[in-house]
Amino acid sequence: MAHDSPTLDLLERLAAAPDRMTVDALCRQMGLPEPLVRGRLAQLVARGWVEVDADGVTYTIGVGALRPMSAFLSADRTARLAGPILGRLSDQLDESVRLVRLDGTEIVCLAARESAHDTGSPVVGRRFPAISAASGRAILARRDHTEVEAIIAAGVAAHTADSVVDRAELYAALADCRERGVAYERGELVPGVGCIAAAVRVDGLLVTDAISCGVPLARLTHDHADDVAAGVRRAADDLAAALLA
């Protein structure tokens, strides 16, 4: 794949990297010669898709990369309709809320409303393993068993000491979601943070999206968890109704 589309591969690697990358690192990861990588980087820098530091040594994704994401979100009806619903939910709960979509084995955040006391980094566009995220589980609980089995069989990584990786426990979590209508996750992706999510279910359509709310465990009391669960269920139902209108 890298040899067929080195430009796209470069963009994807820079977008996924937690820090700036050198040409040497990119060459090693992609298995491509340095002149080719430098040539593609120069083209991307000229168009604003990639940024290079003042010394010309390290590279990162550029502001130009926002153009296709902005165009996608503007064109996506679900993301547009979710905006005011997420706003109301965030105000009601005083917590940060998200709209996410399943993409292969991952979920990607399409829209978010941050609470005033949330100090985390922006999450729109960020990806997480679907089977470990409450929002991913909310979606996968409504998907075909063979799809879920393939994701679990590929291996489930432990992100924190509280991550669930056992097959039986993961299936139990999905069954619990189907029974309750919401999925729960406590510190499995981010230490000290829990998440509650509900799938957006539209009759006759494949479930692809969910609305979630992340809460520091210190605030996630039993009563607050009940409020959050009721809120995300109501918001997911509201979005489903809006999509049918």
CSV table of N, CA, C and O in Angstrom, one decimal, residues 88-95 97 182 184 196-198 211-213 215 219-235:
chain,number,residue,atom,x,y,z
A,88,ARG,N,-27.3,20.6,23.9
A,88,ARG,CA,-28.3,20.5,25.0
A,88,ARG,C,-27.9,19.5,26.1
A,88,ARG,O,-28.0,19.7,27.3
A,89,LEU,N,-27.4,18.4,25.6
A,89,LEU,CA,-27.0,17.3,26.5
A,89,LEU,C,-25.8,17.8,27.4
A,89,LEU,O,-25.8,17.5,28.6
A,90,SER,N,-24.8,18.5,26.8
A,90,SER,CA,-23.7,19.0,27.6
A,90,SER,C,-24.1,19.9,28.6
A,90,SER,O,-23.7,19.9,29.8
A,91,ASP,N,-25.1,20.8,28.3
A,91,ASP,CA,-25.6,21.8,29.2
A,91,ASP,C,-26.4,21.1,30.4
A,91,ASP,O,-26.2,21.5,31.5
A,92,GLN,N,-27.1,20.1,30.0
A,92,GLN,CA,-27.9,19.4,31.0
A,92,GLN,C,-27.0,18.6,32.0
A,92,GLN,O,-27.3,18.6,33.2
A,93,LEU,N,-26.0,18.0,31.5
A,93,LEU,CA,-25.1,17.1,32.4
A,93,LEU,C,-23.9,17.9,32.9
A,93,LEU,O,-23.3,17.4,33.9
A,94,ASP,N,-23.6,19.0,32.3
A,94,ASP,CA,-22.4,19.7,32.6
A,94,ASP,C,-21.2,18.8,32.4
A,94,ASP,O,-20.2,18.8,33.2
A,95,GLU,N,-21.2,18.1,31.3
A,95,GLU,CA,-20.1,17.2,31.0
A,95,GLU,C,-19.8,17.2,29.5
A,95,GLU,O,-20.7,17.7,28.7
A,97,VAL,N,-19.5,15.8,25.8
A,97,VAL,CA,-20.2,14.7,25.1
A,97,VAL,C,-19.7,14.6,23.6
A,97,VAL,O,-19.2,15.6,23.1
A,182,VAL,N,-27.5,1.1,27.1
A,182,VAL,CA,-26.3,1.9,27.1
A,182,VAL,C,-25.1,1.0,27.4
A,182,VAL,O,-25.2,0.0,28.0
A,184,TYR,N,-21.1,0.9,29.1
A,184,TYR,CA,-20.3,1.5,30.2
A,184,TYR,C,-18.8,1.1,30.0
A,184,TYR,O,-18.5,0.0,29.5
A,196,ILE,N,-20.0,6.6,29.2
A,196,ILE,CA,-21.3,6.0,29.0
A,196,ILE,C,-21.8,6.4,27.7
A,196,ILE,O,-21.8,7.5,27.3
A,197,ALA,N,-22.4,5.4,26.9
A,197,ALA,CA,-22.8,5.7,25.5
A,197,ALA,C,-24.0,5.0,25.1
A,197,ALA,O,-24.3,3.9,25.6
A,198,ALA,N,-24.7,5.5,24.1
A,198,ALA,CA,-25.9,4.9,23.6
A,198,ALA,C,-25.8,5.0,22.0
A,198,ALA,O,-25.4,6.0,21.5
A,211,ILE,N,-23.7,8.2,20.7
A,211,ILE,CA,-23.5,9.5,21.5
A,211,ILE,C,-22.9,9.0,22.9
A,211,ILE,O,-23.5,8.1,23.5
A,212,SER,N,-21.8,9.6,23.3
A,212,SER,CA,-21.2,9.2,24.5
A,212,SER,C,-20.9,10.4,25.4
A,212,SER,O,-20.9,11.6,24.9
A,213,CYS,N,-20.7,10.1,26.7
A,213,CYS,CA,-20.3,11.2,27.6
A,213,CYS,C,-19.2,10.6,28.5
A,213,CYS,O,-19.3,9.6,29.1
A,215,VAL,N,-16.7,11.1,31.8
A,215,VAL,CA,-16.8,11.7,33.1
A,215,VAL,C,-15.6,11.2,34.0
A,215,VAL,O,-15.4,10.0,34.1
A,219,ARG,N,-16.2,12.1,39.7
A,219,ARG,CA,-17.5,12.7,39.7
A,219,ARG,C,-18.6,11.7,39.3
A,219,ARG,O,-19.8,12.0,39.3
A,220,LEU,N,-18.2,10.5,38.9
A,220,LEU,CA,-19.2,9.5,38.3
A,220,LEU,C,-19.8,8.7,39.5
A,220,LEU,O,-19.6,7.5,39.6
A,221,THR,N,-20.6,9.4,40.3
A,221,THR,CA,-21.3,8.7,41.4
A,221,THR,C,-22.4,7.9,40.8
A,221,THR,O,-22.8,8.0,39.6
A,222,HIS,N,-23.1,7.0,41.6
A,222,HIS,CA,-24.2,6.2,41.1
A,222,HIS,C,-25.3,7.1,40.5
A,222,HIS,O,-25.8,6.8,39.4
A,223,ASP,N,-25.7,8.1,41.2
A,223,ASP,CA,-26.8,9.0,40.8
A,223,ASP,C,-26.4,9.7,39.5
A,223,ASP,O,-27.2,9.8,38.6
A,224,HIS,N,-25.1,10.2,39.4
A,224,HIS,CA,-24.7,10.9,38.2
A,224,HIS,C,-24.7,10.0,37.0
A,224,HIS,O,-25.0,10.3,35.9
A,225,ALA,N,-24.2,8.7,37.3
A,225,ALA,CA,-24.2,7.7,36.2
A,225,ALA,C,-25.6,7.5,35.6
A,225,ALA,O,-25.7,7.3,34.4
A,226,ASP,N,-26.5,7.4,36.5
A,226,ASP,CA,-27.9,7.2,36.1
A,226,ASP,C,-28.4,8.4,35.2
A,226,ASP,O,-29.1,8.2,34.2
A,227,ASP,N,-28.0,9.6,35.7
A,227,ASP,CA,-28.4,10.8,34.9
A,227,ASP,C,-27.8,10.8,33.5
A,227,ASP,O,-28.4,11.2,32.5
A,228,VAL,N,-26.5,10.4,33.5
A,228,VAL,CA,-25.7,10.4,32.2
A,228,VAL,C,-26.3,9.4,31.3
A,228,VAL,O,-26.5,9.6,30.1
A,229,ALA,N,-26.6,8.2,31.8
A,229,ALA,CA,-27.2,7.1,31.0
A,229,ALA,C,-28.5,7.5,30.4
A,229,ALA,O,-28.8,7.3,29.2
A,230,ALA,N,-29.4,8.1,31.2
A,230,ALA,CA,-30.7,8.6,30.7
A,230,ALA,C,-30.5,9.7,29.7
A,230,ALA,O,-31.2,9.7,28.7
A,231,GLY,N,-29.5,10.6,29.9
A,231,GLY,CA,-29.2,11.7,29.0
A,231,GLY,C,-28.7,11.2,27.6
A,231,GLY,O,-29.2,11.7,26.6
A,232,VAL,N,-27.8,10.3,27.6
A,232,VAL,CA,-27.2,9.8,26.3
A,232,VAL,C,-28.3,9.0,25.6
A,232,VAL,O,-28.4,9.0,24.3
A,233,ARG,N,-29.1,8.2,26.3
A,233,ARG,CA,-30.2,7.5,25.6
A,233,ARG,C,-31.1,8.4,25.0
A,233,ARG,O,-31.6,8.2,23.8
A,234,ARG,N,-31.6,9.5,25.7
A,234,ARG,CA,-32.5,10.4,25.2
A,234,ARG,C,-31.9,11.2,24.0
A,234,ARG,O,-32.6,11.4,22.9
A,235,ALA,N,-30.7,11.6,24.1
A,235,ALA,CA,-30.0,12.3,23.0
A,235,ALA,C,-29.9,11.4,21.7
A,235,ALA,O,-30.1,11.8,20.6
